[in-house]
CSV table of N, CA, C and O in Angstrom, one decimal:
chain,number,residue,atom,x,y,z
A,1,MET,N,125.6,54.3,76.8
A,1,MET,CA,125.1,55.2,77.8
A,1,MET,C,126.3,56.0,78.2
A,1,MET,O,127.4,55.5,78.4
A,2,PRO,N,126.1,57.4,78.3
A,2,PRO,CA,127.3,58.2,78.6
A,2,PRO,C,127.8,58.0,80.0
A,2,PRO,O,127.0,57.7,80.9
A,3,GLU,N,129.0,58.2,80.2
A,3,GLU,CA,129.6,58.1,81.5
A,3,GLU,C,129.3,59.3,82.4
A,3,GLU,O,129.4,60.4,81.9
A,4,PRO,N,128.9,59.1,83.7
A,4,PRO,CA,128.6,60.3,84.5
A,4,PRO,C,129.8,61.1,84.8
A,4,PRO,O,131.0,60.6,84.8
A,5,ILE,N,129.6,62.4,85.0
A,5,ILE,CA,130.7,63.3,85.2
A,5,ILE,C,131.1,63.1,86.7
A,5,ILE,O,130.3,63.2,87.6
A,6,ARG,N,132.4,62.9,86.8
A,6,ARG,CA,132.9,62.6,88.2
A,6,ARG,C,133.5,63.9,88.7
A,6,ARG,O,134.2,64.6,88.0
A,7,THR,N,133.2,64.2,89.9
A,7,THR,CA,133.8,65.4,90.6
A,7,THR,C,134.6,64.9,91.8
A,7,THR,O,134.2,64.0,92.5
A,8,SER,N,135.7,65.5,91.9
A,8,SER,CA,136.6,65.0,93.0
A,8,SER,C,136.1,65.5,94.4
A,8,SER,O,135.3,66.5,94.5
A,9,ARG,N,136.6,64.9,95.4
A,9,ARG,CA,136.2,65.3,96.7
A,9,ARG,C,136.7,66.7,97.0
A,9,ARG,O,136.1,67.5,97.7
A,10,ARG,N,137.8,67.1,96.4
A,10,ARG,CA,138.4,68.5,96.6
A,10,ARG,C,137.4,69.5,96.0
A,10,ARG,O,137.3,70.6,96.6
A,11,THR,N,136.8,69.2,94.9
A,11,THR,CA,135.9,70.2,94.3
A,11,THR,C,134.7,70.4,95.2
A,11,THR,O,134.3,71.5,95.4
A,12,TRP,N,134.2,69.3,95.8
A,12,TRP,CA,133.0,69.5,96.7
A,12,TRP,C,133.4,70.2,98.0
A,12,TRP,O,132.7,71.1,98.4
A,13,VAL,N,134.6,70.0,98.5
A,13,VAL,CA,135.0,70.7,99.7
A,13,VAL,C,135.2,72.1,99.4
A,13,VAL,O,134.9,73.0,100.1
A,14,ALA,N,135.8,72.4,98.2
A,14,ALA,CA,136.1,73.8,97.8
A,14,ALA,C,134.7,74.6,97.6
A,14,ALA,O,134.6,75.7,98.1
A,15,ALA,N,133.8,73.9,97.1
A,15,ALA,CA,132.5,74.5,96.9
A,15,ALA,C,131.8,74.8,98.2
A,15,ALA,O,131.2,75.9,98.4
A,16,TRP,N,131.9,73.9,99.2
A,16,TRP,CA,131.3,74.2,100.5
A,16,TRP,C,132.1,75.3,101.2
A,16,TRP,O,131.4,76.1,101.9
A,17,VAL,N,133.4,75.3,101.1
A,17,VAL,CA,134.1,76.4,101.7
A,17,VAL,C,133.7,77.8,101.1
A,17,VAL,O,133.5,78.7,101.9
A,18,VAL,N,133.5,77.8,99.8
A,18,VAL,CA,133.1,79.1,99.2
A,18,VAL,C,131.7,79.5,99.7
A,18,VAL,O,131.5,80.7,100.0
A,19,LEU,N,130.8,78.5,99.7
A,19,LEU,CA,129.4,78.8,100.2
A,19,LEU,C,129.4,79.3,101.7
A,19,LEU,O,128.7,80.2,102.0
A,20,CYS,N,130.2,78.6,102.5
A,20,CYS,CA,130.3,79.0,103.9
A,20,CYS,C,130.9,80.4,104.1
A,20,CYS,O,130.4,81.2,104.9
A,21,ALA,N,131.9,80.7,103.3
A,21,ALA,CA,132.6,82.0,103.4
A,21,ALA,C,131.6,83.1,102.9
A,21,ALA,O,131.5,84.2,103.5
A,22,ALA,N,130.8,82.8,101.9
A,22,ALA,CA,129.9,83.8,101.4
A,22,ALA,C,128.8,84.0,102.5
A,22,ALA,O,128.3,85.1,102.7
A,23,GLY,N,128.3,82.9,103.1
A,23,GLY,CA,127.3,83.1,104.1
A,23,GLY,C,127.8,83.9,105.3
A,23,GLY,O,127.1,84.7,105.9
A,24,LEU,N,129.0,83.6,105.7
A,24,LEU,CA,129.6,84.4,106.9
A,24,LEU,C,129.8,85.8,106.5
A,24,LEU,O,129.5,86.7,107.3
A,25,ALA,N,130.2,86.1,105.3
A,25,ALA,CA,130.4,87.5,104.8
A,25,ALA,C,129.1,88.2,104.8
A,25,ALA,O,129.0,89.4,105.2
A,26,ALA,N,128.0,87.5,104.3
A,26,ALA,CA,126.7,88.2,104.3
A,26,ALA,C,126.2,88.4,105.7
A,26,ALA,O,125.6,89.5,105.9
A,27,THR,N,126.4,87.5,106.6
A,27,THR,CA,125.9,87.7,107.9
A,27,THR,C,126.7,88.8,108.6
A,27,THR,O,126.0,89.7,109.3
A,28,ALA,N,128.0,88.9,108.4
A,28,ALA,CA,128.7,90.0,109.0
A,28,ALA,C,128.3,91.3,108.4
A,28,ALA,O,128.2,92.3,109.1
A,29,GLY,N,128.0,91.4,107.1
A,29,GLY,CA,127.5,92.6,106.5
A,29,GLY,C,126.2,93.0,107.1
A,29,GLY,O,125.9,94.2,107.3
A,30,LEU,N,125.3,92.1,107.3
A,30,LEU,CA,124.0,92.4,107.8
A,30,LEU,C,124.1,92.9,109.3
A,30,LEU,O,123.3,93.8,109.7
A,31,ASN,N,124.9,92.2,110.0
A,31,ASN,CA,125.1,92.6,111.4
A,31,ASN,C,125.7,94.0,111.6
A,31,ASN,O,125.5,94.7,112.6
A,32,ALA,N,126.6,94.4,110.6
A,32,ALA,CA,127.3,95.7,110.7
A,32,ALA,C,126.4,96.8,110.2
A,32,ALA,O,126.8,98.0,110.4
A,33,SER,N,125.3,96.5,109.5
A,33,SER,CA,124.5,97.6,109.0
A,33,SER,C,123.9,98.4,110.1
A,33,SER,O,123.5,97.9,111.2
A,34,PRO,N,123.7,99.7,109.9
A,34,PRO,CA,123.1,100.5,111.0
A,34,PRO,C,121.7,100.2,111.2
A,34,PRO,O,121.0,99.8,110.3
A,35,VAL,N,121.2,100.4,112.4
A,35,VAL,CA,119.8,100.2,112.8
A,35,VAL,C,119.0,101.3,112.2
A,35,VAL,O,119.4,102.5,112.3
A,36,PRO,N,117.9,101.0,111.6
A,36,PRO,CA,117.0,102.1,111.0
A,36,PRO,C,116.5,103.0,112.1
A,36,PRO,O,116.3,102.5,113.2
A,37,ASP,N,116.2,104.2,111.7
A,37,ASP,CA,115.6,105.1,112.7
A,37,ASP,C,114.3,104.7,113.1
A,37,ASP,O,113.5,104.2,112.2
A,38,PRO,N,113.9,104.8,114.4
A,38,PRO,CA,112.6,104.4,114.8
A,38,PRO,C,111.5,105.3,114.2
A,38,PRO,O,111.8,106.5,113.9
A,39,GLN,N,110.4,104.8,114.0
A,39,GLN,CA,109.3,105.5,113.4
A,39,GLN,C,108.8,106.5,114.5
A,39,GLN,O,108.7,106.2,115.7
A,40,PRO,N,108.5,107.8,114.1
A,40,PRO,CA,108.0,108.7,115.1
A,40,PRO,C,106.6,108.3,115.5
A,40,PRO,O,105.9,107.8,114.7
A,41,GLU,N,106.4,108.6,116.8
A,41,GLU,CA,105.1,108.2,117.3
A,41,GLU,C,104.0,109.1,116.8
A,41,GLU,O,104.2,110.3,116.8
A,42,ARG,N,102.9,108.6,116.5
A,42,ARG,CA,101.8,109.4,116.1
A,42,ARG,C,101.1,110.0,117.3
A,42,ARG,O,101.1,109.5,118.4
A,43,PRO,N,100.7,111.3,117.1
A,43,PRO,CA,100.0,111.9,118.2
A,43,PRO,C,98.7,111.1,118.5
A,43,PRO,O,98.0,110.7,117.6
A,44,VAL,N,98.4,111.0,119.8
A,44,VAL,CA,97.2,110.2,120.2
A,44,VAL,C,96.1,111.3,120.6
A,44,VAL,O,96.4,112.2,121.4
A,45,SER,N,94.9,111.1,120.1
A,45,SER,CA,93.9,112.1,120.5
A,45,SER,C,93.5,111.9,122.0
A,45,SER,O,93.8,110.9,122.6
A,46,ALA,N,92.9,112.9,122.5
A,46,ALA,CA,92.6,112.9,124.0
A,46,ALA,C,91.6,111.8,124.2
A,46,ALA,O,91.6,111.1,125.3
A,47,GLU,N,90.6,111.6,123.3
A,47,GLU,CA,89.6,110.5,123.5
A,47,GLU,C,90.3,109.2,123.5
A,47,GLU,O,90.0,108.3,124.4
A,48,CYS,N,91.3,108.9,122.6
A,48,CYS,CA,91.9,107.6,122.6
A,48,CYS,C,92.8,107.4,123.9
A,48,CYS,O,92.8,106.4,124.5
A,49,ALA,N,93.5,108.5,124.3
A,49,ALA,CA,94.3,108.4,125.5
A,49,ALA,C,93.4,108.1,126.7
A,49,ALA,O,93.8,107.2,127.5
A,50,GLU,N,92.3,108.7,126.8
A,50,GLU,CA,91.3,108.4,127.9
A,50,GLU,C,90.8,107.0,127.8
A,50,GLU,O,90.8,106.3,128.9
A,51,TYR,N,90.5,106.5,126.6
A,51,TYR,CA,90.0,105.1,126.5
A,51,TYR,C,91.0,104.1,126.8
A,51,TYR,O,90.8,103.2,127.6
A,52,VAL,N,92.3,104.3,126.4
A,52,VAL,CA,93.4,103.4,126.6
A,52,VAL,C,93.7,103.4,128.1
A,52,VAL,O,93.9,102.3,128.7
A,53,ALA,N,93.7,104.6,128.8
A,53,ALA,CA,93.9,104.6,130.2
A,53,ALA,C,92.8,103.9,131.0
A,53,ALA,O,93.1,103.2,132.0
A,54,ASP,N,91.6,104.0,130.5
A,54,ASP,CA,90.5,103.3,131.2
A,54,ASP,C,90.6,101.8,131.1
A,54,ASP,O,90.4,101.1,132.0
A,55,VAL,N,91.0,101.3,129.9
A,55,VAL,CA,91.3,99.9,129.7
A,55,VAL,C,92.4,99.5,130.7
A,55,VAL,O,92.3,98.4,131.3
A,56,GLY,N,93.4,100.3,130.8
A,56,GLY,CA,94.6,99.9,131.7
A,56,GLY,C,94.1,99.8,133.1
A,56,GLY,O,94.5,99.0,133.8
A,57,ARG,N,93.2,100.8,133.5
A,57,ARG,CA,92.7,100.7,134.9
A,57,ARG,C,91.9,99.5,135.1
A,57,ARG,O,92.0,98.8,136.2
A,58,ARG,N,91.1,99.1,134.2
A,58,ARG,CA,90.2,97.9,134.3
A,58,ARG,C,91.1,96.7,134.4
A,58,ARG,O,90.8,95.8,135.2
A,59,LEU,N,92.1,96.6,133.6
A,59,LEU,CA,93.0,95.5,133.6
A,59,LEU,C,93.7,95.4,134.9
A,59,LEU,O,93.9,94.3,135.5
A,60,ALA,N,94.2,96.5,135.5
A,60,ALA,CA,94.9,96.5,136.8
A,60,ALA,C,93.9,96.0,137.9
A,60,ALA,O,94.3,95.3,138.8
A,61,GLU,N,92.7,96.5,137.9
A,61,GLU,CA,91.7,96.1,138.9
A,61,GLU,C,91.4,94.6,138.8
A,61,GLU,O,91.3,93.9,139.8
A,62,ALA,N,91.3,94.1,137.5
A,62,ALA,CA,91.0,92.7,137.3
A,62,ALA,C,92.2,91.8,137.8
A,62,ALA,O,92.0,90.7,138.4
A,63,LYS,N,93.4,92.3,137.6
A,63,LYS,CA,94.6,91.5,138.1
A,63,LYS,C,94.6,91.5,139.6
A,63,LYS,O,95.0,90.5,140.2
A,64,LYS,N,94.2,92.6,140.3
A,64,LYS,CA,94.2,92.7,141.8
A,64,LYS,C,93.1,91.7,142.3
A,64,LYS,O,93.4,91.0,143.3
A,65,GLU,N,92.0,91.7,141.7
A,65,GLU,CA,90.8,90.9,142.2
A,65,GLU,C,91.0,89.5,141.9
A,65,GLU,O,90.6,88.6,142.8
A,66,GLY,N,91.4,89.1,140.7
A,66,GLY,CA,91.5,87.7,140.3
A,66,GLY,C,92.8,87.1,140.6
A,66,GLY,O,93.9,87.7,140.4
A,67,GLY,N,92.8,85.9,141.2
A,67,GLY,CA,94.0,85.2,141.5
A,67,GLY,C,94.5,84.3,140.4
A,67,GLY,O,95.6,83.9,140.3
A,68,GLY,N,93.5,83.9,139.5
A,68,GLY,CA,93.9,82.9,138.5
A,68,GLY,C,94.0,83.6,137.1
A,68,GLY,O,93.9,84.8,137.0
A,69,ASP,N,94.3,82.7,136.2
A,69,ASP,CA,94.3,83.2,134.8
A,69,ASP,C,92.9,83.1,134.2
A,69,ASP,O,92.5,82.0,133.8
A,70,GLY,N,92.2,84.2,134.1
A,70,GLY,CA,90.9,84.2,133.6
A,70,GLY,C,90.8,85.0,132.3
A,70,GLY,O,91.8,85.4,131.8
A,71,ILE,N,89.6,85.2,131.9
A,71,ILE,CA,89.4,86.0,130.7
A,71,ILE,C,88.6,87.2,131.1
A,71,ILE,O,87.6,87.1,131.8
A,72,LEU,N,89.1,88.4,130.7
A,72,LEU,CA,88.5,89.6,131.0
A,72,LEU,C,87.9,90.1,129.7
A,72,LEU,O,88.6,90.3,128.7
A,73,ALA,N,86.6,90.3,129.7
A,73,ALA,CA,85.9,90.8,128.5
A,73,ALA,C,85.0,92.0,129.0
A,73,ALA,O,84.3,91.9,130.0
A,74,PHE,N,85.1,93.1,128.2
A,74,PHE,CA,84.2,94.2,128.5
A,74,PHE,C,84.0,95.0,127.2
A,74,PHE,O,84.8,94.8,126.2
A,75,SER,N,82.9,95.7,127.1
A,75,SER,CA,82.7,96.5,125.9
A,75,SER,C,82.3,97.9,126.4
A,75,SER,O,81.9,98.1,127.5
A,76,ARG,N,82.5,98.8,125.4
A,76,ARG,CA,82.1,100.2,125.7
A,76,ARG,C,81.6,100.8,124.5
A,76,ARG,O,82.3,100.7,123.4
A,77,VAL,N,80.5,101.4,124.5
A,77,VAL,CA,80.0,102.1,123.4
A,77,VAL,C,80.6,103.5,123.4
A,77,VAL,O,80.4,104.3,124.4
A,78,ARG,N,81.3,103.9,122.4
A,78,ARG,CA,81.9,105.2,122.3
A,78,ARG,C,81.1,106.1,121.4
A,78,ARG,O,80.7,105.7,120.3
A,79,THR,N,80.9,107.3,121.8
A,79,THR,CA,80.2,108.3,121.0
A,79,THR,C,81.2,109.4,120.7
A,79,THR,O,82.2,109.6,121.4
A,80,GLY,N,80.9,110.2,119.7
A,80,GLY,CA,81.7,111.3,119.4
A,80,GLY,C,82.3,111.3,118.0
A,80,GLY,O,81.6,110.9,117.1
A,81,THR,N,83.6,111.6,117.9
A,81,THR,CA,84.2,111.7,116.6
A,81,THR,C,84.4,110.3,115.9
A,81,THR,O,84.7,110.3,114.8
A,82,GLY,N,84.3,109.3,116.7
A,82,GLY,CA,84.5,107.9,116.1
A,82,GLY,C,85.9,107.7,115.8
A,82,GLY,O,86.3,106.9,114.9
A,83,ASP,N,86.8,108.3,116.6
A,83,ASP,CA,88.2,108.1,116.5
A,83,ASP,C,88.6,106.7,116.7
A,83,ASP,O,88.2,106.0,117.6
A,84,ASP,N,89.4,106.1,115.8
A,84,ASP,CA,89.8,104.7,115.8
A,84,ASP,C,91.0,104.6,116.7
A,84,ASP,O,92.1,105.0,116.4
A,85,CYS,N,90.9,103.9,117.8
A,85,CYS,CA,91.9,103.7,118.8
A,85,CYS,C,92.5,102.3,118.8
A,85,CYS,O,93.2,102.0,119.8
A,86,ASP,N,92.3,101.6,117.8
A,86,ASP,CA,92.7,100.2,117.8
A,86,ASP,C,94.2,100.0,117.9
A,86,ASP,O,94.7,99.2,118.7
A,87,ASP,N,95.0,100.8,117.2
A,87,ASP,CA,96.5,100.7,117.2
A,87,ASP,C,97.0,101.1,118.6
A,87,ASP,O,97.9,100.4,119.1
A,88,GLU,N,96.5,102.1,119.2
A,88,GLU,CA,96.9,102.5,120.5
A,88,GLU,C,96.6,101.5,121.6
A,88,GLU,O,97.4,101.2,122.4
A,89,LEU,N,95.4,100.9,121.5
A,89,LEU,CA,94.9,99.9,122.4
A,89,LEU,C,95.8,98.7,122.2
A,89,LEU,O,96.2,98.0,123.2
A,90,ARG,N,96.1,98.3,121.0
A,90,ARG,CA,96.9,97.1,120.7
A,90,ARG,C,98.3,97.3,121.3
A,90,ARG,O,98.9,96.4,121.9
A,91,ASP,N,98.9,98.5,121.2
A,91,ASP,CA,100.2,98.7,121.7
A,91,ASP,C,100.2,98.6,123.2
A,91,ASP,O,101.1,98.1,123.8
A,92,ARG,N,99.1,99.1,123.9
A,92,ARG,CA,99.0,99.1,125.3
A,92,ARG,C,98.9,97.6,125.8
A,92,ARG,O,99.5,97.2,126.8
A,93,LEU,N,98.1,96.8,125.1
A,93,LEU,CA,97.9,95.4,125.5
A,93,LEU,C,99.1,94.6,125.3
A,93,LEU,O,99.4,93.7,126.1
A,94,ARG,N,99.9,94.9,124.3
A,94,ARG,CA,101.1,94.2,124.0
A,94,ARG,C,102.2,94.5,125.1
A,94,ARG,O,103.0,93.7,125.4
A,95,GLY,N,102.1,95.7,125.6
A,95,GLY,CA,103.1,96.1,126.6
A,95,GLY,C,102.8,95.5,127.9
A,95,GLY,O,103.7,95.3,128.8
A,96,ASP,N,101.6,95.0,128.2
A,96,ASP,CA,101.2,94.4,129.5
A,96,ASP,C,101.6,92.9,129.5
A,96,ASP,O,101.6,92.3,130.5
A,97,ARG,N,102.0,92.3,128.4
A,97,ARG,CA,102.3,90.9,128.4
A,97,ARG,C,103.7,90.6,129.0
A,97,ARG,O,104.6,91.3,129.1
């Protein structure tokens, strides 16, 4: 049976030192990189702005009236161009958290 390859303790310590130094260098490089430019905001249609403002008003009224943590559910049938306001509404709701 072949004899196993023995590695000294110094070899293991040196390998860990190299790996730690590489990790620290990579972290420093990532932290020093410039922040990407923010994405320009998309223009919001008047219909979406009105809808999101209405949702905001209803949420504010519900917070004033209700003292506990409840669930607020409402629906609204929208007619017209069928403009999809999901992203704008999601951004508004995330901002209220």
